[in-house]
């Protein structure tokens, strides 16, 4: 499903869910869709998302769109778990996590809102593209690890070499991917503004 369920399709489904679900907030939609709160809020303002249901709970179209989004989220979570199991790394090292939480409400003229939303969407598309490629790159150490398991009884020395290569490949891949995400600013989170006091308790 993830191959043809593009960023644009998921964003369109998010709008269907929001407009067709009575009482659903953008914060709740962020959890359902997996999009950062900033993306949901700014896109809803830029495209003027409007509730199409006044009574009841949810339209059939919104229910179907929500099911697709939840299936995608489940698939991504399972992929992250498989990658963590195969590589020996923690789930956080291969998981697709949000770049940060944005709780400030942006108030600006329509054109400025549109520009801000487009900037966020461009970064989100870049992030999706990079992370999708990163997921595919993990097939290399995963394949080496699987081969080592197949050979461990018949050819233990060859299995050891494959396992060692899988470990080296995984560690190198993690360093390269971490560096790429940092260089592109995809791992940056908003820092608190103003003075921050740190209290150490003994």
mmCIF file of C-alpha atoms in Angstrom:
data_model
loop_
_atom_site.group_PDB
_atom_site.id
_atom_site.type_symbol
_atom_site.label_atom_id
_atom_site.label_comp_id
_atom_site.label_asym_id
_atom_site.label_seq_id
_atom_site.Cartn_x
_atom_site.Cartn_y
_atom_site.Cartn_z
ATOM 1 C CA UNK A 1 0.000 0.000 0.000
ATOM 2 C CA UNK A 2 2.787 2.441 0.915
ATOM 3 C CA UNK A 3 4.252 2.458 -2.609
ATOM 4 C CA UNK A 4 1.189 4.004 -4.285
ATOM 5 C CA UNK A 5 -0.237 5.820 -1.252
ATOM 6 C CA UNK A 6 1.618 9.056 -1.887
ATOM 7 C CA UNK A 7 1.992 12.125 0.309
ATOM 8 C CA UNK A 8 -0.634 13.962 -1.753
ATOM 9 C CA UNK A 9 -3.121 11.086 -1.498
ATOM 10 C CA UNK A 10 -2.681 10.874 2.250
ATOM 11 C CA UNK A 11 -3.137 14.623 2.582
ATOM 12 C CA UNK A 12 -6.327 14.413 0.489
ATOM 13 C CA UNK A 13 -7.607 11.613 2.725
ATOM 14 C CA UNK A 14 -6.780 13.693 5.793
ATOM 15 C CA UNK A 15 -8.999 16.463 4.447
ATOM 16 C CA UNK A 16 -11.827 13.995 3.749
ATOM 17 C CA UNK A 17 -11.596 12.687 7.314
ATOM 18 C CA UNK A 18 -11.573 16.186 8.810
ATOM 19 C CA UNK A 19 -14.472 17.514 6.752
ATOM 20 C CA UNK A 20 -16.548 14.354 7.125
ATOM 21 C CA UNK A 21 -16.094 13.684 10.847
ATOM 22 C CA UNK A 22 -18.248 15.600 13.303
ATOM 23 C CA UNK A 23 -16.289 17.264 16.117
ATOM 24 C CA UNK A 24 -12.841 16.142 14.915
ATOM 25 C CA UNK A 25 -10.096 18.681 15.680
ATOM 26 C CA UNK A 26 -6.894 19.230 13.704
ATOM 27 C CA UNK A 27 -4.878 17.933 16.671
ATOM 28 C CA UNK A 28 -6.867 14.685 16.629
ATOM 29 C CA UNK A 29 -6.488 14.491 12.857
ATOM 30 C CA UNK A 30 -2.711 14.793 13.273
ATOM 31 C CA UNK A 31 -2.697 11.612 15.367
ATOM 32 C CA UNK A 32 -4.910 9.744 12.891
ATOM 33 C CA UNK A 33 -3.030 10.813 9.760
ATOM 34 C CA UNK A 34 0.537 10.829 11.076
ATOM 35 C CA UNK A 35 1.111 14.347 9.732
ATOM 36 C CA UNK A 36 2.722 16.950 11.973
ATOM 37 C CA UNK A 37 0.278 19.375 13.566
ATOM 38 C CA UNK A 38 1.815 22.246 11.593
ATOM 39 C CA UNK A 39 1.072 20.528 8.287
ATOM 40 C CA UNK A 40 -2.547 19.826 9.199
ATOM 41 C CA UNK A 41 -3.252 23.272 10.621
ATOM 42 C CA UNK A 42 -1.618 25.301 7.882
ATOM 43 C CA UNK A 43 -2.977 23.163 5.060
ATOM 44 C CA UNK A 44 -6.493 23.364 6.489
ATOM 45 C CA UNK A 45 -6.231 27.158 6.528
ATOM 46 C CA UNK A 46 -4.646 27.394 3.084
ATOM 47 C CA UNK A 47 -7.333 25.207 1.471
ATOM 48 C CA UNK A 48 -10.164 26.401 3.739
ATOM 49 C CA UNK A 49 -11.185 22.971 4.976
ATOM 50 C CA UNK A 50 -14.849 23.124 5.998
ATOM 51 C CA UNK A 51 -16.928 20.624 7.928
ATOM 52 C CA UNK A 52 -19.465 18.988 5.620
ATOM 53 C CA UNK A 53 -21.276 17.098 8.378
ATOM 54 C CA UNK A 54 -23.364 18.839 10.999
ATOM 55 C CA UNK A 55 -24.997 15.892 12.730
ATOM 56 C CA UNK A 56 -24.074 12.291 13.254
ATOM 57 C CA UNK A 57 -20.557 10.995 13.602
ATOM 58 C CA UNK A 58 -18.823 10.321 10.275
ATOM 59 C CA UNK A 59 -19.622 10.043 6.577
ATOM 60 C CA UNK A 60 -18.874 6.752 4.775
ATOM 61 C CA UNK A 61 -16.232 8.531 2.679
ATOM 62 C CA UNK A 62 -14.496 9.831 5.802
ATOM 63 C CA UNK A 63 -14.601 6.392 7.416
ATOM 64 C CA UNK A 64 -12.984 4.828 4.336
ATOM 65 C CA UNK A 65 -10.301 7.532 4.204
ATOM 66 C CA UNK A 66 -9.557 7.106 7.916
ATOM 67 C CA UNK A 67 -9.215 3.347 7.424
ATOM 68 C CA UNK A 68 -6.645 3.936 4.667
ATOM 69 C CA UNK A 69 -4.651 6.332 6.848
ATOM 70 C CA UNK A 70 -4.695 3.955 9.815
ATOM 71 C CA UNK A 71 -3.650 1.035 7.616
ATOM 72 C CA UNK A 72 -0.718 3.091 6.311
ATOM 73 C CA UNK A 73 0.309 4.073 9.849
ATOM 74 C CA UNK A 74 0.187 0.426 10.931
ATOM 75 C CA UNK A 75 2.245 -0.631 7.913
ATOM 76 C CA UNK A 76 4.907 1.989 8.664
ATOM 77 C CA UNK A 77 5.055 0.904 12.310
ATOM 78 C CA UNK A 78 5.485 -2.744 11.318
ATOM 79 C CA UNK A 79 8.214 -1.831 8.821
ATOM 80 C CA UNK A 80 10.101 0.068 11.514
ATOM 81 C CA UNK A 81 9.862 -2.913 13.867
ATOM 82 C CA UNK A 82 11.135 -5.300 11.182
ATOM 83 C CA UNK A 83 14.058 -3.009 10.402
ATOM 84 C CA UNK A 84 14.935 -2.726 14.079
ATOM 85 C CA UNK A 85 14.800 -6.504 14.510
ATOM 86 C CA UNK A 86 16.911 -7.204 11.426
ATOM 87 C CA UNK A 87 19.536 -4.529 12.038
ATOM 88 C CA UNK A 88 19.891 -4.912 15.784
ATOM 89 C CA UNK A 89 19.319 -1.184 16.200
ATOM 90 C CA UNK A 90 16.662 0.393 18.362
ATOM 91 C CA UNK A 91 13.282 1.127 16.820
ATOM 92 C CA UNK A 92 13.904 4.870 17.291
ATOM 93 C CA UNK A 93 16.940 4.647 15.003
ATOM 94 C CA UNK A 94 14.849 3.515 12.043
ATOM 95 C CA UNK A 95 11.450 4.875 12.947
ATOM 96 C CA UNK A 96 9.738 7.603 11.025
ATOM 97 C CA UNK A 97 9.260 10.172 13.727
ATOM 98 C CA UNK A 98 7.842 13.659 13.503
ATOM 99 C CA UNK A 99 10.335 16.460 13.070
ATOM 100 C CA UNK A 100 8.702 18.275 15.996
ATOM 101 C CA UNK A 101 5.515 19.577 17.527
ATOM 102 C CA UNK A 102 4.147 22.964 16.524
ATOM 103 C CA UNK A 103 1.525 24.234 18.932
ATOM 104 C CA UNK A 104 1.522 27.938 18.058
ATOM 105 C CA UNK A 105 -1.475 29.123 16.082
ATOM 106 C CA UNK A 106 -0.334 31.071 13.039
ATOM 107 C CA UNK A 107 -2.364 34.206 12.300
ATOM 108 C CA UNK A 108 -1.450 35.870 9.025
ATOM 109 C CA UNK A 109 -3.078 37.170 5.859
ATOM 110 C CA UNK A 110 -4.212 34.452 3.419
ATOM 111 C CA UNK A 111 -1.197 34.824 1.107
ATOM 112 C CA UNK A 112 1.247 34.546 3.999
ATOM 113 C CA UNK A 113 -0.593 31.503 5.298
ATOM 114 C CA UNK A 114 -0.418 29.925 1.858
ATOM 115 C CA UNK A 115 3.332 30.594 1.665
ATOM 116 C CA UNK A 116 3.946 29.205 5.136
ATOM 117 C CA UNK A 117 1.873 26.119 4.381
ATOM 118 C CA UNK A 118 3.728 25.525 1.123
ATOM 119 C CA UNK A 119 7.077 25.785 2.909
ATOM 120 C CA UNK A 120 6.015 23.187 5.458
ATOM 121 C CA UNK A 121 4.613 20.923 2.750
ATOM 122 C CA UNK A 122 7.790 21.175 0.668
ATOM 123 C CA UNK A 123 9.859 20.133 3.677
ATOM 124 C CA UNK A 124 7.411 17.342 4.477
ATOM 125 C CA UNK A 125 7.616 16.031 0.900
ATOM 126 C CA UNK A 126 11.425 16.118 1.052
ATOM 127 C CA UNK A 127 11.320 14.310 4.377
ATOM 128 C CA UNK A 128 8.965 11.653 2.984
ATOM 129 C CA UNK A 129 11.220 11.105 -0.053
ATOM 130 C CA UNK A 130 14.412 10.818 1.988
ATOM 131 C CA UNK A 131 12.903 8.541 4.630
ATOM 132 C CA UNK A 132 11.349 6.266 2.015
ATOM 133 C CA UNK A 133 14.764 5.864 0.371
ATOM 134 C CA UNK A 134 16.348 5.267 3.768
ATOM 135 C CA UNK A 135 13.862 2.479 4.474
ATOM 136 C CA UNK A 136 14.691 0.784 1.189
ATOM 137 C CA UNK A 137 18.429 1.045 1.863
ATOM 138 C CA UNK A 138 18.000 -1.083 4.978
ATOM 139 C CA UNK A 139 17.201 -4.063 2.741
ATOM 140 C CA UNK A 140 20.982 -4.520 2.272
ATOM 141 C CA UNK A 141 21.915 -5.309 5.898
ATOM 142 C CA UNK A 142 18.618 -7.123 6.308
ATOM 143 C CA UNK A 143 19.467 -9.410 3.383
ATOM 144 C CA UNK A 144 22.964 -10.083 4.720
ATOM 145 C CA UNK A 145 21.556 -10.907 8.150
ATOM 146 C CA UNK A 146 18.997 -13.287 6.663
ATOM 147 C CA UNK A 147 21.703 -14.992 4.615
ATOM 148 C CA UNK A 148 23.843 -15.425 7.734
ATOM 149 C CA UNK A 149 20.961 -17.159 9.480
ATOM 150 C CA UNK A 150 20.472 -19.527 6.551
ATOM 151 C CA UNK A 151 24.162 -20.462 6.489
ATOM 152 C CA UNK A 152 24.829 -20.762 10.221
ATOM 153 C CA UNK A 153 24.436 -24.575 10.322
ATOM 154 C CA UNK A 154 25.931 -25.570 6.964
ATOM 155 C CA UNK A 155 28.727 -22.991 6.656
ATOM 156 C CA UNK A 156 29.320 -21.326 10.036
ATOM 157 C CA UNK A 157 32.415 -19.385 8.925
ATOM 158 C CA UNK A 158 30.655 -17.915 5.918
ATOM 159 C CA UNK A 159 27.643 -17.159 8.117
ATOM 160 C CA UNK A 160 29.916 -15.317 10.554
ATOM 161 C CA UNK A 161 31.371 -13.215 7.727
ATOM 162 C CA UNK A 162 27.882 -12.360 6.462
ATOM 163 C CA UNK A 163 26.739 -11.418 9.966
ATOM 164 C CA UNK A 164 29.813 -9.249 10.489
ATOM 165 C CA UNK A 165 29.248 -7.533 7.141
ATOM 166 C CA UNK A 166 25.580 -6.983 8.024
ATOM 167 C CA UNK A 167 26.609 -5.300 11.289
ATOM 168 C CA UNK A 168 29.193 -3.081 9.596
ATOM 169 C CA UNK A 169 26.735 -2.181 6.826
ATOM 170 C CA UNK A 170 24.004 -1.327 9.335
ATOM 171 C CA UNK A 171 26.305 0.855 11.441
ATOM 172 C CA UNK A 172 27.676 2.660 8.383
ATOM 173 C CA UNK A 173 24.201 3.131 6.944
ATOM 174 C CA UNK A 174 22.954 4.613 10.193
ATOM 175 C CA UNK A 175 25.822 7.125 10.292
ATOM 176 C CA UNK A 176 25.306 8.135 6.654
ATOM 177 C CA UNK A 177 21.536 8.471 6.999
ATOM 178 C CA UNK A 178 21.762 10.388 10.274
ATOM 179 C CA UNK A 179 24.225 12.771 8.642
ATOM 180 C CA UNK A 180 22.005 13.271 5.609
ATOM 181 C CA UNK A 181 18.927 14.016 7.713
ATOM 182 C CA UNK A 182 20.880 16.500 9.826
ATOM 183 C CA UNK A 183 22.353 18.169 6.735
ATOM 184 C CA UNK A 184 18.859 18.605 5.293
ATOM 185 C CA UNK A 185 17.478 19.819 8.608
ATOM 186 C CA UNK A 186 15.019 16.938 8.837
ATOM 187 C CA UNK A 187 15.920 16.030 12.419
ATOM 188 C CA UNK A 188 15.721 19.545 13.803
ATOM 189 C CA UNK A 189 13.051 20.361 16.365
ATOM 190 C CA UNK A 190 11.830 23.761 17.459
ATOM 191 C CA UNK A 191 13.821 25.082 20.392
ATOM 192 C CA UNK A 192 11.972 26.917 23.182
ATOM 193 C CA UNK A 193 12.085 30.699 22.843
ATOM 194 C CA UNK A 194 13.244 33.054 25.568
ATOM 195 C CA UNK A 195 15.118 32.166 28.720
ATOM 196 C CA UNK A 196 15.201 28.522 29.716
ATOM 197 C CA UNK A 197 16.010 27.699 33.328
ATOM 198 C CA UNK A 198 17.468 24.294 34.124
ATOM 199 C CA UNK A 199 17.094 23.150 37.716
ATOM 200 C CA UNK A 200 19.249 20.282 38.928
ATOM 201 C CA UNK A 201 17.941 18.351 41.889
ATOM 202 C CA UNK A 202 20.284 16.533 44.219
#
